[in-house]
mmCIF file of N, CA, C and O in Angstrom:
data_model
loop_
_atom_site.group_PDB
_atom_site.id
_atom_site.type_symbol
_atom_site.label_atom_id
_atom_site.label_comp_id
_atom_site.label_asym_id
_atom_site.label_seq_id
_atom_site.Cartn_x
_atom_site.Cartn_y
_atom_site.Cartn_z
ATOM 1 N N UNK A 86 141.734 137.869 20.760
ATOM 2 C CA UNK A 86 141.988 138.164 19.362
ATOM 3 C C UNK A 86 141.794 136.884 18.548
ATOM 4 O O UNK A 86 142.291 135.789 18.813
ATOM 5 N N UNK A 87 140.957 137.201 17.465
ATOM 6 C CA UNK A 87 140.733 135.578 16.018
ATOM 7 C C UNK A 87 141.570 135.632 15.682
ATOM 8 O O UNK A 87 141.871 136.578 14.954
ATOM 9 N N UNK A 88 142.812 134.277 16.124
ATOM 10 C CA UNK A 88 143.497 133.797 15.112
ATOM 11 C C UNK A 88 143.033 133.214 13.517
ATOM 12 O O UNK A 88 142.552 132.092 13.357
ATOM 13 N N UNK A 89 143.219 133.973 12.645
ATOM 14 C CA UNK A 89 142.846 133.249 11.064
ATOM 15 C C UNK A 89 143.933 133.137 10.356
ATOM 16 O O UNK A 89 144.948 133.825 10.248
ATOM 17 N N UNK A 90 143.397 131.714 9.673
ATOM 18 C CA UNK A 90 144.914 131.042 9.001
ATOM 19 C C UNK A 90 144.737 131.574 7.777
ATOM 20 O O UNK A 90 143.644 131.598 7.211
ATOM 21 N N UNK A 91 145.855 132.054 7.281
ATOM 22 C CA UNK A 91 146.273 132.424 5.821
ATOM 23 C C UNK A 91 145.881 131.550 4.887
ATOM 24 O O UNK A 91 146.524 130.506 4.999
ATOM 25 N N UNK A 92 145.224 131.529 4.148
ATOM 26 C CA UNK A 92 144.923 130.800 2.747
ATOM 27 C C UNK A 92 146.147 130.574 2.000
ATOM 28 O O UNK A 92 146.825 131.590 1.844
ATOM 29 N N UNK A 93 146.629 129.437 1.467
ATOM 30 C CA UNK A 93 147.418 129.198 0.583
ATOM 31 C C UNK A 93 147.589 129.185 -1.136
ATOM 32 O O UNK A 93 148.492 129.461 -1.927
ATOM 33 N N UNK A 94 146.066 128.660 -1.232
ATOM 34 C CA UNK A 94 145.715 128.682 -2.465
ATOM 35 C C UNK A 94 144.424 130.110 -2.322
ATOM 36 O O UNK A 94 143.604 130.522 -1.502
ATOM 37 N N UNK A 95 144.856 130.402 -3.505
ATOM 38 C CA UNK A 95 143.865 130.978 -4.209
ATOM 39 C C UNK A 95 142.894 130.776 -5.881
ATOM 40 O O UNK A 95 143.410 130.438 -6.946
ATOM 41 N N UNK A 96 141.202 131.147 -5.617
ATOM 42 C CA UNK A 96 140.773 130.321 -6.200
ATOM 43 C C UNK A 96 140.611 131.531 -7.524
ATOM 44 O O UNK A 96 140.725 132.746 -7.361
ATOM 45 N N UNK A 97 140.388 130.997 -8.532
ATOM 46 C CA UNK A 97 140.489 131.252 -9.781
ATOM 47 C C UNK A 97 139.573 130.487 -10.523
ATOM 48 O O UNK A 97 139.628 129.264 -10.395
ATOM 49 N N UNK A 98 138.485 131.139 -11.505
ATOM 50 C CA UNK A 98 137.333 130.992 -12.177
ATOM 51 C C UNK A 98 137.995 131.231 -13.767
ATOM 52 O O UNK A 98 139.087 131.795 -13.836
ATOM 53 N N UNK A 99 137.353 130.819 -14.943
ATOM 54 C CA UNK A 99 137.789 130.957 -16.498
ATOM 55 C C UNK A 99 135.839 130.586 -16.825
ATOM 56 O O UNK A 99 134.958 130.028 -16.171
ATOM 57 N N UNK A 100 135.912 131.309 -18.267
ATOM 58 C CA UNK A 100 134.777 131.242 -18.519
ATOM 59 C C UNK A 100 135.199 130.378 -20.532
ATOM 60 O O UNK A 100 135.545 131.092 -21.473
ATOM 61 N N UNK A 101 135.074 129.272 -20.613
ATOM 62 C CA UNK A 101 135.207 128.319 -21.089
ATOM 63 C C UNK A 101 133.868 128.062 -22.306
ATOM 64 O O UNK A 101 132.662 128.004 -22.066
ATOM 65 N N UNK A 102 134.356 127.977 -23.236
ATOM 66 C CA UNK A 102 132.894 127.137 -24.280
ATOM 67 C C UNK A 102 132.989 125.663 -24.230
ATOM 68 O O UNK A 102 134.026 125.041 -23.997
ATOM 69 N N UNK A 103 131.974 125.217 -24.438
ATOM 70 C CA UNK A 103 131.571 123.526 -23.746
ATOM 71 C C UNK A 103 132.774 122.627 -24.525
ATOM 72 O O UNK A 103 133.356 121.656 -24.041
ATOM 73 N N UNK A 104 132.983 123.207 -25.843
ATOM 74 C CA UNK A 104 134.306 122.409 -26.494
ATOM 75 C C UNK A 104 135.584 122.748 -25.702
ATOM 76 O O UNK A 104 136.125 121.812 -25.112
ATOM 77 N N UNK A 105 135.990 123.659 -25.640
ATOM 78 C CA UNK A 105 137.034 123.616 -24.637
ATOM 79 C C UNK A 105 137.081 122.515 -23.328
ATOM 80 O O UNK A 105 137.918 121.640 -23.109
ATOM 81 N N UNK A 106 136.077 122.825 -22.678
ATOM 82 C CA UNK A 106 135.899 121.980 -21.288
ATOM 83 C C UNK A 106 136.181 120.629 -21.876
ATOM 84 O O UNK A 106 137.175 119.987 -21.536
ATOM 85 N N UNK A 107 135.152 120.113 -22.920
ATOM 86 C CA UNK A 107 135.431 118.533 -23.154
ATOM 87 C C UNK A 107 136.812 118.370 -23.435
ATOM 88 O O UNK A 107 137.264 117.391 -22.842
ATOM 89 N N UNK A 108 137.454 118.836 -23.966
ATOM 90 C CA UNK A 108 138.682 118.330 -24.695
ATOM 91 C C UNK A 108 140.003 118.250 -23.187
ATOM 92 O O UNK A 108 141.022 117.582 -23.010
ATOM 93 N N UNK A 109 139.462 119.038 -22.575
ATOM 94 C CA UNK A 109 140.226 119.653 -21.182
ATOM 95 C C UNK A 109 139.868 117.864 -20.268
ATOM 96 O O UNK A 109 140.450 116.817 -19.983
ATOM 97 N N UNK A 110 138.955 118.318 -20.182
ATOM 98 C CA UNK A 110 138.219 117.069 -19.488
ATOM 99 C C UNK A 110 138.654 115.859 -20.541
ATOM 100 O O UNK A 110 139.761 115.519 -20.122
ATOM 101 N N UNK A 111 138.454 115.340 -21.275
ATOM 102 C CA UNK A 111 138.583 113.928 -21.446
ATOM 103 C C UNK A 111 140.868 114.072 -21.673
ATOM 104 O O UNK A 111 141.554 113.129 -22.068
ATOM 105 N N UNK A 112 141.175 114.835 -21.457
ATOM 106 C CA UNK A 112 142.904 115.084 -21.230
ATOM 107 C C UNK A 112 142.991 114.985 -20.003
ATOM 108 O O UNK A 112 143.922 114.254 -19.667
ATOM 109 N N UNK A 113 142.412 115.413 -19.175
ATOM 110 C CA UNK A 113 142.541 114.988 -17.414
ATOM 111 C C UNK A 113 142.448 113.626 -16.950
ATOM 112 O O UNK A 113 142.987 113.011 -16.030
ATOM 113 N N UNK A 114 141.692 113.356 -17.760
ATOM 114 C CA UNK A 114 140.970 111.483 -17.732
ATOM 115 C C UNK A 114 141.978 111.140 -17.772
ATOM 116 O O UNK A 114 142.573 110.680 -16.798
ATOM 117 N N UNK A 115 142.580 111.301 -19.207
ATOM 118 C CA UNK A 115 143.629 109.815 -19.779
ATOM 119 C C UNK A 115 145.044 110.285 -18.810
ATOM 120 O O UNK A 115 145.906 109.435 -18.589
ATOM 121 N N UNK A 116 145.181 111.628 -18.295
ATOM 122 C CA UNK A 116 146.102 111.766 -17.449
ATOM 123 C C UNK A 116 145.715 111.100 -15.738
ATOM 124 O O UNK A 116 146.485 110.712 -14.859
ATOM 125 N N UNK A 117 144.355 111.175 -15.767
ATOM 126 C CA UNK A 117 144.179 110.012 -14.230
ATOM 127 C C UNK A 117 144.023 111.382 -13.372
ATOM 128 O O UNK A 117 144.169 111.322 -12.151
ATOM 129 N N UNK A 118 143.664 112.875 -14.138
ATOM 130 C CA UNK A 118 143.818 114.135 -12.725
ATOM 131 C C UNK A 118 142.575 114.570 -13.102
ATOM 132 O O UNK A 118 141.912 114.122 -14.037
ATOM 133 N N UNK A 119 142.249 115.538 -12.283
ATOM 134 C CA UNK A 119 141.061 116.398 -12.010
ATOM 135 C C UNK A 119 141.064 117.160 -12.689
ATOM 136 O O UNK A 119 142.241 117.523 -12.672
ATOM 137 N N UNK A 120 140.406 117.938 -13.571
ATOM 138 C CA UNK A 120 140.170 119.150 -14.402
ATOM 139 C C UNK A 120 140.998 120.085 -13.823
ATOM 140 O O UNK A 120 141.760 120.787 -14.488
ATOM 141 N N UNK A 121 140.897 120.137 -12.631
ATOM 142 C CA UNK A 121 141.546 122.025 -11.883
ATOM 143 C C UNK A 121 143.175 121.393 -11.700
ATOM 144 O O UNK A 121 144.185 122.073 -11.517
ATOM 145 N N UNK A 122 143.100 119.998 -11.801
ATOM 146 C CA UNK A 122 144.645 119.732 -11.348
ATOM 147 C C UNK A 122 145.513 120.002 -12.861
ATOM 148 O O UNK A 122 146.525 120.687 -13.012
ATOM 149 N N UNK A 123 144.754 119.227 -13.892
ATOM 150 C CA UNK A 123 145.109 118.834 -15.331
ATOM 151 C C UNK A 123 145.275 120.948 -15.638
ATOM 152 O O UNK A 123 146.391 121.428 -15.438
ATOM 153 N N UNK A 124 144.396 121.680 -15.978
ATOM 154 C CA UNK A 124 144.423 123.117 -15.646
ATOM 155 C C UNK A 124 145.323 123.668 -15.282
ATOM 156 O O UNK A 124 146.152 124.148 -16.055
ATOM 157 N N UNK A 125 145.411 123.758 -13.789
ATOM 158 C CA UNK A 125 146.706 124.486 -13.240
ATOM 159 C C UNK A 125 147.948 123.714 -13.499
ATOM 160 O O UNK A 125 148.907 124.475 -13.626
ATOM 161 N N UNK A 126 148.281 122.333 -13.631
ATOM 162 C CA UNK A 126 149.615 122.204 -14.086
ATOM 163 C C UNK A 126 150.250 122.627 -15.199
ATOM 164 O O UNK A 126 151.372 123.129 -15.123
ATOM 165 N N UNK A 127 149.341 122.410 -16.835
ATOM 166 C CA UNK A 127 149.474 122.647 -18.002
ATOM 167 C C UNK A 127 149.406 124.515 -17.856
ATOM 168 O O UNK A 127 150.070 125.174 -18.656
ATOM 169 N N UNK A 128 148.709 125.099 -16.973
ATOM 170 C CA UNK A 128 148.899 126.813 -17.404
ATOM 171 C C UNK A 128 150.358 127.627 -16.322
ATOM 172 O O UNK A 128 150.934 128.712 -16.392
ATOM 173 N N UNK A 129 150.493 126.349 -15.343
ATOM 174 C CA UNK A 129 151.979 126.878 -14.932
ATOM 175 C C UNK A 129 153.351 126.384 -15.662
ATOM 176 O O UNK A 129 154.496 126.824 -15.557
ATOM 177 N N UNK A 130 152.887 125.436 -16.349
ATOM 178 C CA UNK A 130 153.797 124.912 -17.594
ATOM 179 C C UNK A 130 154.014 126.465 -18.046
ATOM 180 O O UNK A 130 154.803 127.362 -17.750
ATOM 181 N N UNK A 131 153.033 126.327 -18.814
ATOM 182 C CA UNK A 131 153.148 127.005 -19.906
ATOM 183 C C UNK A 131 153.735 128.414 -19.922
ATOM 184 O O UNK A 131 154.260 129.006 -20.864
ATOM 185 N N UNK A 132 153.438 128.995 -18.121
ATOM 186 C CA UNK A 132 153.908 130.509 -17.527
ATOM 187 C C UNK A 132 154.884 130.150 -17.395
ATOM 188 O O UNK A 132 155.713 130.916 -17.887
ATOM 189 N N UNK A 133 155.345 129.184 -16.884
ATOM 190 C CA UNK A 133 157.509 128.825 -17.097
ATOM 191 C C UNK A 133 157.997 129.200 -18.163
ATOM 192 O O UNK A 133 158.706 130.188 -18.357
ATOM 193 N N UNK A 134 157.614 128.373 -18.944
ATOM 194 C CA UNK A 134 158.613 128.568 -20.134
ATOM 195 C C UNK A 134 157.986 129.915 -21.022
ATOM 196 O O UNK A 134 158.732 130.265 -21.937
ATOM 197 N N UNK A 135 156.851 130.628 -20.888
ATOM 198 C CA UNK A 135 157.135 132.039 -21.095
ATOM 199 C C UNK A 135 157.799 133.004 -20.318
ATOM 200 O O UNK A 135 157.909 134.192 -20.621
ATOM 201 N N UNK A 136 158.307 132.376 -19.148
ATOM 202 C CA UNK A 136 159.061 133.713 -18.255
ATOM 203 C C UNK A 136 160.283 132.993 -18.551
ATOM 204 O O UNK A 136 161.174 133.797 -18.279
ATOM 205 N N UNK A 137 161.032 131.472 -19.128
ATOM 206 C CA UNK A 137 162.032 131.296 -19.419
ATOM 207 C C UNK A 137 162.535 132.133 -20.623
ATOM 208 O O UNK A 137 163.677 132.542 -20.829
ATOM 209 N N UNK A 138 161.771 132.241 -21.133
ATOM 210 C CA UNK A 138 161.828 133.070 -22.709
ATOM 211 C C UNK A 138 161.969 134.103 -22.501
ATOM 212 O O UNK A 138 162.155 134.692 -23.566
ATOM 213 N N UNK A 139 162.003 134.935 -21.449
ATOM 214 C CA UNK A 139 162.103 136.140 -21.488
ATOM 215 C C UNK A 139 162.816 136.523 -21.151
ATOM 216 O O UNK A 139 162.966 137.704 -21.464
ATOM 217 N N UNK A 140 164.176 135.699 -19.968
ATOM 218 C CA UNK A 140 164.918 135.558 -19.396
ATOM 219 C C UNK A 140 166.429 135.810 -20.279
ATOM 220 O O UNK A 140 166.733 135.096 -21.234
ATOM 221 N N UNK A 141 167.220 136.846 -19.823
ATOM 222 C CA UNK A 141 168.647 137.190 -20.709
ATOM 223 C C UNK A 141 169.569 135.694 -20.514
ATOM 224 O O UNK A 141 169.336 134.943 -19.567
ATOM 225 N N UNK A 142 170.088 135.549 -21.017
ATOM 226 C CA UNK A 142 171.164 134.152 -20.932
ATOM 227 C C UNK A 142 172.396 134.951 -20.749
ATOM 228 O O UNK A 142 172.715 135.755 -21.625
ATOM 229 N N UNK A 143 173.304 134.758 -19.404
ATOM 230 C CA UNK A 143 174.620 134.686 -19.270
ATOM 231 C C UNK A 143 175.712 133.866 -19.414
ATOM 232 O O UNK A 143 175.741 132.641 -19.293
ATOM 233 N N UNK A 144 176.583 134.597 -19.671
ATOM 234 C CA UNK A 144 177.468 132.934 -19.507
ATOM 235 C C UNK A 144 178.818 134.061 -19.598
ATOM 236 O O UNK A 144 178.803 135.284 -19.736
ATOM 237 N N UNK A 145 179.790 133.246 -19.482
ATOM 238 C CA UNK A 145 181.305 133.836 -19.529
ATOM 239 C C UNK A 145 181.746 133.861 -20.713
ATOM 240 O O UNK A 145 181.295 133.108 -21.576
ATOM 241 N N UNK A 146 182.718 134.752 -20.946
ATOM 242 C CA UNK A 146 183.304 135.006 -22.141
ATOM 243 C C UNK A 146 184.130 133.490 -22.540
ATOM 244 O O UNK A 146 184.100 133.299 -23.756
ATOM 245 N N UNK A 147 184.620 132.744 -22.013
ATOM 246 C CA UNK A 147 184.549 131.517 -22.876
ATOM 247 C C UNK A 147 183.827 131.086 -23.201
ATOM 248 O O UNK A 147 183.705 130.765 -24.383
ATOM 249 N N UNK A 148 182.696 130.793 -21.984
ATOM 250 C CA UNK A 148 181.395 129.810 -22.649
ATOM 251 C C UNK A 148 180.805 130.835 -23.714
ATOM 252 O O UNK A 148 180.066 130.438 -24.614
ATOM 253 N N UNK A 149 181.072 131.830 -23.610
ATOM 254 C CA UNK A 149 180.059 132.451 -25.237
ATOM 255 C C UNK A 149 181.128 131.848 -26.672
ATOM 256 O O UNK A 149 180.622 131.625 -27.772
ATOM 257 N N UNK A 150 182.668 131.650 -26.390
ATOM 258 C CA UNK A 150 183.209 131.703 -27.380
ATOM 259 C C UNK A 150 182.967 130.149 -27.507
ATOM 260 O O UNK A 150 182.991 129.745 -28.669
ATOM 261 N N UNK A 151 182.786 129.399 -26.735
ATOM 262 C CA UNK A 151 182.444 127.624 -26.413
ATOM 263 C C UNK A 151 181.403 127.608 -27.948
ATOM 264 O O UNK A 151 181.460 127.315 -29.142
ATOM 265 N N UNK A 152 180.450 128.160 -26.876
ATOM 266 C CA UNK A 152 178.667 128.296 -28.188
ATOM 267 C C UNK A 152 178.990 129.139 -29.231
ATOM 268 O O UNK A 152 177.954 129.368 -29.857
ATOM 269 N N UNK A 153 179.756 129.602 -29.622
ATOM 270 C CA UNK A 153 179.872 130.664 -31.211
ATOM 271 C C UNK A 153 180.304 129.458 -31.697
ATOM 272 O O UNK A 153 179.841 129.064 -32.768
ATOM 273 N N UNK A 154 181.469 128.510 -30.833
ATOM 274 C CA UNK A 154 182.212 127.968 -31.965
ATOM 275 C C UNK A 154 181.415 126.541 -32.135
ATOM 276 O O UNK A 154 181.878 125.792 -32.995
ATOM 277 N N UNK A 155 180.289 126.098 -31.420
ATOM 278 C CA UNK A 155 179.579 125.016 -31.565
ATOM 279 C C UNK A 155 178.689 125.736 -32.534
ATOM 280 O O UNK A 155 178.425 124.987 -33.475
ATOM 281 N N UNK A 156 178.062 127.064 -32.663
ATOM 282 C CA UNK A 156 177.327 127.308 -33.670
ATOM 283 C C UNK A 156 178.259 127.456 -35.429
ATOM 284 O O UNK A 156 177.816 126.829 -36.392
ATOM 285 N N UNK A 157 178.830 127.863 -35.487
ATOM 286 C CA UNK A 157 180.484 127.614 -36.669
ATOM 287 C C UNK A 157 180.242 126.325 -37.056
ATOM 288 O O UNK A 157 179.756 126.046 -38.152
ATOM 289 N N UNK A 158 180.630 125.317 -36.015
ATOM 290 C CA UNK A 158 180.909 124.084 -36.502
ATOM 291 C C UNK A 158 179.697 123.258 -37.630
ATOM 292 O O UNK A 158 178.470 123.347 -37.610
ATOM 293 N N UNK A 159 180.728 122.342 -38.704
ATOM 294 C CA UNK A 159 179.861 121.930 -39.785
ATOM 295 C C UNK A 159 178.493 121.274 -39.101
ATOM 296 O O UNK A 159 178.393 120.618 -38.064
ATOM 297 N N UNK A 160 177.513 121.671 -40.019
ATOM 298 C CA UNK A 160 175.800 120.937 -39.482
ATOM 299 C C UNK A 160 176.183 119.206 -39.827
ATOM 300 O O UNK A 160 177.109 118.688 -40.452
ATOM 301 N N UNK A 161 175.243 118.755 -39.247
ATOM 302 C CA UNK A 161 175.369 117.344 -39.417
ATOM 303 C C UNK A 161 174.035 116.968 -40.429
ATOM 304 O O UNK A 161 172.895 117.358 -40.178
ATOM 305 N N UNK A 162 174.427 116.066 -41.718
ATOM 306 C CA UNK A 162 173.017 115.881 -42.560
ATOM 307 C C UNK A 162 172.843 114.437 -41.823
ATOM 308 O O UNK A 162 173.388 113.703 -40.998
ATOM 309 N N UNK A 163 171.681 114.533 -42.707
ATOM 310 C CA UNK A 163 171.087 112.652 -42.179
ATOM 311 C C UNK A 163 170.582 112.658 -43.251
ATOM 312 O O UNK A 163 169.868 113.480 -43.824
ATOM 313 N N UNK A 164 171.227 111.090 -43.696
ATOM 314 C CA UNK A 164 171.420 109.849 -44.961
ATOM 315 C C UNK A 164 169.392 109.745 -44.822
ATOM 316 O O UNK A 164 168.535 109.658 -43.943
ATOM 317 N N UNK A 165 169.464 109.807 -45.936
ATOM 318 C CA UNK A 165 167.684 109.624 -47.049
ATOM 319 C C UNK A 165 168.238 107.756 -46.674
ATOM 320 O O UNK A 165 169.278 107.101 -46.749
ATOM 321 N N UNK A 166 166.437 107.475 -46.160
ATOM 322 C CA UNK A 166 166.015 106.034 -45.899
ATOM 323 C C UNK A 166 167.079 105.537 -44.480
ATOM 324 O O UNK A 166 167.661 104.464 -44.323
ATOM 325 N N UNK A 167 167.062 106.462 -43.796
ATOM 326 C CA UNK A 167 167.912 105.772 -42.805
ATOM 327 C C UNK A 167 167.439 106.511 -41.757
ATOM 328 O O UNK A 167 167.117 107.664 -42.043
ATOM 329 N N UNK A 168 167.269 106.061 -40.286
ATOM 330 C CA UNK A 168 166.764 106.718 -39.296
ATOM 331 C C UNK A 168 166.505 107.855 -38.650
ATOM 332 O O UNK A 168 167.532 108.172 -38.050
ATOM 333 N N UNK A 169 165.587 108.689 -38.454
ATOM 334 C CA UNK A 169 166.050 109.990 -38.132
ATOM 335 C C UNK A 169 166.906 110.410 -37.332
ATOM 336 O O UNK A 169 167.079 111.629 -37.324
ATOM 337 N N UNK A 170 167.396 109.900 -36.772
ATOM 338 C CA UNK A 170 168.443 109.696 -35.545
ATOM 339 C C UNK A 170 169.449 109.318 -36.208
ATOM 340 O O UNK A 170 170.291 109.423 -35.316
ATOM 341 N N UNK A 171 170.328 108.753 -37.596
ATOM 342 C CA UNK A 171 170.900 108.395 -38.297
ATOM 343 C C UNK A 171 171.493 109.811 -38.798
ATOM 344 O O UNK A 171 170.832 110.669 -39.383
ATOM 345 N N UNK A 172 173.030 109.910 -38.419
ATOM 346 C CA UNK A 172 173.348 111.587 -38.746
ATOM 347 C C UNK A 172 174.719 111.152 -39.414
ATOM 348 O O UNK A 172 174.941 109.952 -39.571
ATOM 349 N N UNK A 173 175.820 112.291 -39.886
ATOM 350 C CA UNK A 173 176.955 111.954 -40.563
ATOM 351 C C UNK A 173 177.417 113.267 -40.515
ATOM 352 O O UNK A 173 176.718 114.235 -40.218
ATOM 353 N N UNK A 174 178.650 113.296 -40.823
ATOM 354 C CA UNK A 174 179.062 114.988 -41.054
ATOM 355 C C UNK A 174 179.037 115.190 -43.102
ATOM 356 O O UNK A 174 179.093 114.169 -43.788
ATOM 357 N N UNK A 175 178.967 116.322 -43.638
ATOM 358 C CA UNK A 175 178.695 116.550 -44.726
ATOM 359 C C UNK A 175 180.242 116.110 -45.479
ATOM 360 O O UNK A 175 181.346 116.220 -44.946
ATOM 361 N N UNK A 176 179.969 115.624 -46.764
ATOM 362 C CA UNK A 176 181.234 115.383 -47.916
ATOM 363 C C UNK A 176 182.425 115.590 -47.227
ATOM 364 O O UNK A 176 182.806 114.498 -46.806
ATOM 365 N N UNK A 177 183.261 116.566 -46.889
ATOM 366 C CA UNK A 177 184.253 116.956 -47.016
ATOM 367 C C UNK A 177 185.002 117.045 -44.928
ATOM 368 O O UNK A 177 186.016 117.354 -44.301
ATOM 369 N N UNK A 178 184.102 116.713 -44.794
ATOM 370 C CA UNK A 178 184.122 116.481 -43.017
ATOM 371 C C UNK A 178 184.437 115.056 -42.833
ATOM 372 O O UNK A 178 185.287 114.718 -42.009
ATOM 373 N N UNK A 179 183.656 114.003 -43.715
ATOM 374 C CA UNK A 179 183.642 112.665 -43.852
ATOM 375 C C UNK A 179 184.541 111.812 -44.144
ATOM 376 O O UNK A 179 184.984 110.771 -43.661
ATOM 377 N N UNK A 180 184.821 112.811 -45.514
ATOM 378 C CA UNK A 180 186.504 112.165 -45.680
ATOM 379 C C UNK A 180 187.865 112.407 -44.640
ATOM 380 O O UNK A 180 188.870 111.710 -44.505
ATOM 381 N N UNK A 181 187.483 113.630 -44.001
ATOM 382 C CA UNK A 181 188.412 113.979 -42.774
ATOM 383 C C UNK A 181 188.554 113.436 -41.793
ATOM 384 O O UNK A 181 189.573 113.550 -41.113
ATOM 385 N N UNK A 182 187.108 112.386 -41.347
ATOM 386 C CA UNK A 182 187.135 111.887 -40.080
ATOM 387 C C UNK A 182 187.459 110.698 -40.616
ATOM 388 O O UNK A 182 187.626 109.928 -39.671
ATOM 389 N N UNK A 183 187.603 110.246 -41.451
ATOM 390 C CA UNK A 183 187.207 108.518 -42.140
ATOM 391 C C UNK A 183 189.366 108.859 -42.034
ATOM 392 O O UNK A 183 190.117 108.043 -41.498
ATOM 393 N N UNK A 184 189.719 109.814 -42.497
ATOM 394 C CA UNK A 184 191.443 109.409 -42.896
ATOM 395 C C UNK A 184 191.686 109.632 -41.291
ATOM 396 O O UNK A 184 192.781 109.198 -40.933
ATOM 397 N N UNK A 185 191.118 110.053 -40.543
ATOM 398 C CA UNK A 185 192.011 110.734 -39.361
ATOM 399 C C UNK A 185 192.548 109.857 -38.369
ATOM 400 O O UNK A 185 193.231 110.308 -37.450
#
């Protein structure tokens, strides 16, 4: 009896316009990978986080009341000419934390 070994990969063809390919190709470059490597990593990316998205979120009845009450809580602004990363709580939060 022929023992034959199972294939692991399977191969997969796309039919591409020459602008696509270049832009694909010179992104593989500056990443240092192969077209089919640069390819299949970026399109299993991309199938993750569309099957993450599709995915129901559980959590326990605290942790939902955890996240209601982190969504409640005051937004944080950020001060004009100061870093984007530069945050504060709004007027009346400010004076609360500044006396507390």
């Amino acid at each position: 009896m022929l023992n034959v070994a199972e294939r692991k990969d399977r191969p997969s063809s796309m039919r591409l316009p020459p602008a696509d390919i270049a832009i694909i190709d010179r992104a593989a470059v500056l990443r240092g990978r192969s077209r089919t490597d640069f390819v299949r990593e970026a399109a299993v990316r991309a199938a993750k986080a569309v099957v993450l998205e599709a995915m129901p979120i559980r959590m326990s009845a605290q942790g939902f009341k955890a996240f209601m009450n982190a969504l409640a809580a005051p937004r944080l602004h950020r001060h004009p000419g100061r870093p984007a990363h530069s945050f504060s709580l709004p007027g009346r939060h400010r004076r609360l934390a500044r006396s507390g």
